[in-house]
Amino acid sequence: MTGRLVFPVGRYLGMLPIDRPSGPTLEHVVRIGGRRMELSADEHLVWALAHGVPGAPDLDRWDRAAMRANLPDRSADTDVDGIADRLLGVGLLRELDGPVEEFARSVRLLPQAVGLGNGGADGRTFWIGFPGSPLVSLSSEIFYVWSWAGLEPDLYAACVRATTVGLPLGDRDPRVLVAAVVGDLHALLAPNVACLDATLAPSASPAASPVAGPAAGPGADPAASPGGAA
């Protein structure tokens, strides 16, 4: 039986120098909203595993069991559940344990790659990746959401926008699209063509303010764009 789907929240900034009493040290750093959070090696491993593993057969049902099954051999004794609970507590992981629409209203989807155009004869398949390196192909519906999502305060709002202004004639119920997008999220997260982030207040949405930048506050990253790669 499949457990609750697990999703990482935040954008990985790499290993950055952090001042410690004993001197500077390199730490894994994730930005979530306007905060930067430092992760230990084990925490980073579990957070990274929550993205999924490209090509894994169970990518569409990525739960804690899938994370444990895909641990590297050298890290087989990692306490996935204990660390996952800790990351859930600080907002760096989310589990789908309620209505999918509620989950979609609690996260924001940010592109981290570029659209490479149509890749199918029927005109309904699009590639995402980098020039010369396509990483994932998506249906036109999911592609439209991916392309709009960085302009909206949350994933549900991005699906509403796609159904009202982006999609061709068809099923315009955003709840249907939300379910499809959430079901395909790990296909976007595993190859890092998108990430999930904290939601924005409506007044802070880039769609509402063309000059809006990253959220301000302690640890904010003034050089990063909300919709671009780190």
mmCIF file with all atom_site columns, N, CA and C in Angstrom, residues 23-48:
data_model
loop_
_atom_site.group_PDB
_atom_site.id
_atom_site.type_symbol
_atom_site.label_atom_id
_atom_site.label_alt_id
_atom_site.label_comp_id
_atom_site.label_asym_id
_atom_site.label_entity_id
_atom_site.label_seq_id
_atom_site.pdbx_PDB_ins_code
_atom_site.Cartn_x
_atom_site.Cartn_y
_atom_site.Cartn_z
_atom_site.occupancy
_atom_site.B_iso_or_equiv
_atom_site.pdbx_formal_charge
_atom_site.auth_seq_id
_atom_site.auth_comp_id
_atom_site.auth_asym_id
_atom_site.auth_atom_id
_atom_site.pdbx_PDB_model_num
ATOM 1  N N  . GLY A 1 23 ? 35.192 28.646 13.379 1.00 0.00 ? 23 GLY A N  1
ATOM 2  C CA . GLY A 1 23 ? 35.677 29.131 12.101 1.00 0.00 ? 23 GLY A CA 1
ATOM 3  C C  . GLY A 1 23 ? 34.705 28.824 10.982 1.00 0.00 ? 23 GLY A C  1
ATOM 4  N N  . PRO A 1 24 ? 34.918 29.383 9.787  1.00 0.00 ? 24 PRO A N  1
ATOM 5  C CA . PRO A 1 24 ? 34.003 29.144 8.664  1.00 0.00 ? 24 PRO A CA 1
ATOM 6  C C  . PRO A 1 24 ? 33.974 27.669 8.273  1.00 0.00 ? 24 PRO A C  1
ATOM 7  N N  . THR A 1 25 ? 32.799 27.209 7.880  1.00 0.00 ? 25 THR A N  1
ATOM 8  C CA . THR A 1 25 ? 32.631 25.833 7.421  1.00 0.00 ? 25 THR A CA 1
ATOM 9  C C  . THR A 1 25 ? 31.622 25.806 6.287  1.00 0.00 ? 25 THR A C  1
ATOM 10 N N  . LEU A 1 26 ? 31.731 24.835 5.411  1.00 0.00 ? 26 LEU A N  1
ATOM 11 C CA . LEU A 1 26 ? 30.787 24.703 4.307  1.00 0.00 ? 26 LEU A CA 1
ATOM 12 C C  . LEU A 1 26 ? 29.582 23.887 4.753  1.00 0.00 ? 26 LEU A C  1
ATOM 13 N N  . GLU A 1 27 ? 28.382 24.420 4.500  1.00 0.00 ? 27 GLU A N  1
ATOM 14 C CA . GLU A 1 27 ? 27.144 23.748 4.888  1.00 0.00 ? 27 GLU A CA 1
ATOM 15 C C  . GLU A 1 27 ? 26.190 23.723 3.694  1.00 0.00 ? 27 GLU A C  1
ATOM 16 N N  . HIS A 1 28 ? 25.356 22.672 3.627  1.00 0.00 ? 28 HIS A N  1
ATOM 17 C CA . HIS A 1 28 ? 24.270 22.646 2.651  1.00 0.00 ? 28 HIS A CA 1
ATOM 18 C C  . HIS A 1 28 ? 23.251 23.718 3.041  1.00 0.00 ? 28 HIS A C  1
ATOM 19 N N  . VAL A 1 29 ? 22.855 24.548 2.071  1.00 0.00 ? 29 VAL A N  1
ATOM 20 C CA . VAL A 1 29 ? 21.929 25.647 2.350  1.00 0.00 ? 29 VAL A CA 1
ATOM 21 C C  . VAL A 1 29 ? 20.740 25.557 1.395  1.00 0.00 ? 29 VAL A C  1
ATOM 22 N N  . VAL A 1 30 ? 19.547 25.662 1.961  1.00 0.00 ? 30 VAL A N  1
ATOM 23 C CA . VAL A 1 30 ? 18.299 25.679 1.203  1.00 0.00 ? 30 VAL A CA 1
ATOM 24 C C  . VAL A 1 30 ? 17.586 26.986 1.501  1.00 0.00 ? 30 VAL A C  1
ATOM 25 N N  . ARG A 1 31 ? 17.069 27.619 0.478  1.00 0.00 ? 31 ARG A N  1
ATOM 26 C CA . ARG A 1 31 ? 16.262 28.822 0.677  1.00 0.00 ? 31 ARG A CA 1
ATOM 27 C C  . ARG A 1 31 ? 14.797 28.442 0.571  1.00 0.00 ? 31 ARG A C  1
ATOM 28 N N  . ILE A 1 32 ? 14.022 28.836 1.567  1.00 0.00 ? 32 ILE A N  1
ATOM 29 C CA . ILE A 1 32 ? 12.576 28.633 1.539  1.00 0.00 ? 32 ILE A CA 1
ATOM 30 C C  . ILE A 1 32 ? 11.930 29.972 1.845  1.00 0.00 ? 32 ILE A C  1
ATOM 31 N N  . GLY A 1 33 ? 11.189 30.503 0.871  1.00 0.00 ? 33 GLY A N  1
ATOM 32 C CA . GLY A 1 33 ? 10.664 31.855 1.022  1.00 0.00 ? 33 GLY A CA 1
ATOM 33 C C  . GLY A 1 33 ? 11.824 32.826 1.153  1.00 0.00 ? 33 GLY A C  1
ATOM 34 N N  . GLY A 1 34 ? 11.807 33.635 2.213  1.00 0.00 ? 34 GLY A N  1
ATOM 35 C CA . GLY A 1 34 ? 12.879 34.592 2.457  1.00 0.00 ? 34 GLY A CA 1
ATOM 36 C C  . GLY A 1 34 ? 13.905 34.113 3.456  1.00 0.00 ? 34 GLY A C  1
ATOM 37 N N  . ARG A 1 35 ? 13.883 32.824 3.794  1.00 0.00 ? 35 ARG A N  1
ATOM 38 C CA . ARG A 1 35 ? 14.813 32.293 4.793  1.00 0.00 ? 35 ARG A CA 1
ATOM 39 C C  . ARG A 1 35 ? 15.838 31.375 4.146  1.00 0.00 ? 35 ARG A C  1
ATOM 40 N N  . ARG A 1 36 ? 17.021 31.377 4.718  1.00 0.00 ? 36 ARG A N  1
ATOM 41 C CA . ARG A 1 36 ? 18.023 30.380 4.368  1.00 0.00 ? 36 ARG A CA 1
ATOM 42 C C  . ARG A 1 36 ? 18.148 29.414 5.538  1.00 0.00 ? 36 ARG A C  1
ATOM 43 N N  . MET A 1 37 ? 18.163 28.132 5.230  1.00 0.00 ? 37 MET A N  1
ATOM 44 C CA . MET A 1 37 ? 18.248 27.120 6.268  1.00 0.00 ? 37 MET A CA 1
ATOM 45 C C  . MET A 1 37 ? 19.418 26.199 5.969  1.00 0.00 ? 37 MET A C  1
ATOM 46 N N  . GLU A 1 38 ? 20.196 25.918 7.006  1.00 0.00 ? 38 GLU A N  1
ATOM 47 C CA . GLU A 1 38 ? 21.365 25.053 6.867  1.00 0.00 ? 38 GLU A CA 1
ATOM 48 C C  . GLU A 1 38 ? 20.988 23.620 7.221  1.00 0.00 ? 38 GLU A C  1
ATOM 49 N N  . LEU A 1 39 ? 21.491 22.675 6.441  1.00 0.00 ? 39 LEU A N  1
ATOM 50 C CA . LEU A 1 39 ? 21.194 21.265 6.640  1.00 0.00 ? 39 LEU A CA 1
ATOM 51 C C  . LEU A 1 39 ? 22.476 20.481 6.874  1.00 0.00 ? 39 LEU A C  1
ATOM 52 N N  . SER A 1 40 ? 22.396 19.512 7.782  1.00 0.00 ? 40 SER A N  1
ATOM 53 C CA . SER A 1 40 ? 23.498 18.568 7.944  1.00 0.00 ? 40 SER A CA 1
ATOM 54 C C  . SER A 1 40 ? 23.544 17.656 6.719  1.00 0.00 ? 40 SER A C  1
ATOM 55 N N  . ALA A 1 41 ? 24.587 16.858 6.622  1.00 0.00 ? 41 ALA A N  1
ATOM 56 C CA . ALA A 1 41 ? 24.707 15.952 5.476  1.00 0.00 ? 41 ALA A CA 1
ATOM 57 C C  . ALA A 1 41 ? 23.537 14.973 5.422  1.00 0.00 ? 41 ALA A C  1
ATOM 58 N N  . ASP A 1 42 ? 23.148 14.412 6.574  1.00 0.00 ? 42 ASP A N  1
ATOM 59 C CA . ASP A 1 42 ? 22.025 13.470 6.592  1.00 0.00 ? 42 ASP A CA 1
ATOM 60 C C  . ASP A 1 42 ? 20.707 14.166 6.263  1.00 0.00 ? 42 ASP A C  1
ATOM 61 N N  . GLU A 1 43 ? 20.517 15.382 6.780  1.00 0.00 ? 43 GLU A N  1
ATOM 62 C CA . GLU A 1 43 ? 19.289 16.125 6.475  1.00 0.00 ? 43 GLU A CA 1
ATOM 63 C C  . GLU A 1 43 ? 19.217 16.450 4.991  1.00 0.00 ? 43 GLU A C  1
ATOM 64 N N  . HIS A 1 44 ? 20.351 16.846 4.426  1.00 0.00 ? 44 HIS A N  1
ATOM 65 C CA . HIS A 1 44 ? 20.357 17.151 2.992  1.00 0.00 ? 44 HIS A CA 1
ATOM 66 C C  . HIS A 1 44 ? 20.058 15.905 2.166  1.00 0.00 ? 44 HIS A C  1
ATOM 67 N N  . LEU A 1 45 ? 20.595 14.757 2.577  1.00 0.00 ? 45 LEU A N  1
ATOM 68 C CA . LEU A 1 45 ? 20.339 13.515 1.851  1.00 0.00 ? 45 LEU A CA 1
ATOM 69 C C  . LEU A 1 45 ? 18.849 13.198 1.825  1.00 0.00 ? 45 LEU A C  1
ATOM 70 N N  . VAL A 1 46 ? 18.186 13.290 2.977  1.00 0.00 ? 46 VAL A N  1
ATOM 71 C CA . VAL A 1 46 ? 16.756 12.976 3.040  1.00 0.00 ? 46 VAL A CA 1
ATOM 72 C C  . VAL A 1 46 ? 15.952 14.009 2.264  1.00 0.00 ? 46 VAL A C  1
ATOM 73 N N  . TRP A 1 47 ? 16.296 15.284 2.392  1.00 0.00 ? 47 TRP A N  1
ATOM 74 C CA . TRP A 1 47 ? 15.595 16.338 1.649  1.00 0.00 ? 47 TRP A CA 1
ATOM 75 C C  . TRP A 1 47 ? 15.763 16.121 0.146  1.00 0.00 ? 47 TRP A C  1
ATOM 76 N N  . ALA A 1 48 ? 16.982 15.766 -0.282 1.00 0.00 ? 48 ALA A N  1
ATOM 77 C CA . ALA A 1 48 ? 17.228 15.519 -1.706 1.00 0.00 ? 48 ALA A CA 1
ATOM 78 C C  . ALA A 1 48 ? 16.458 14.288 -2.186 1.00 0.00 ? 48 ALA A C  1
#
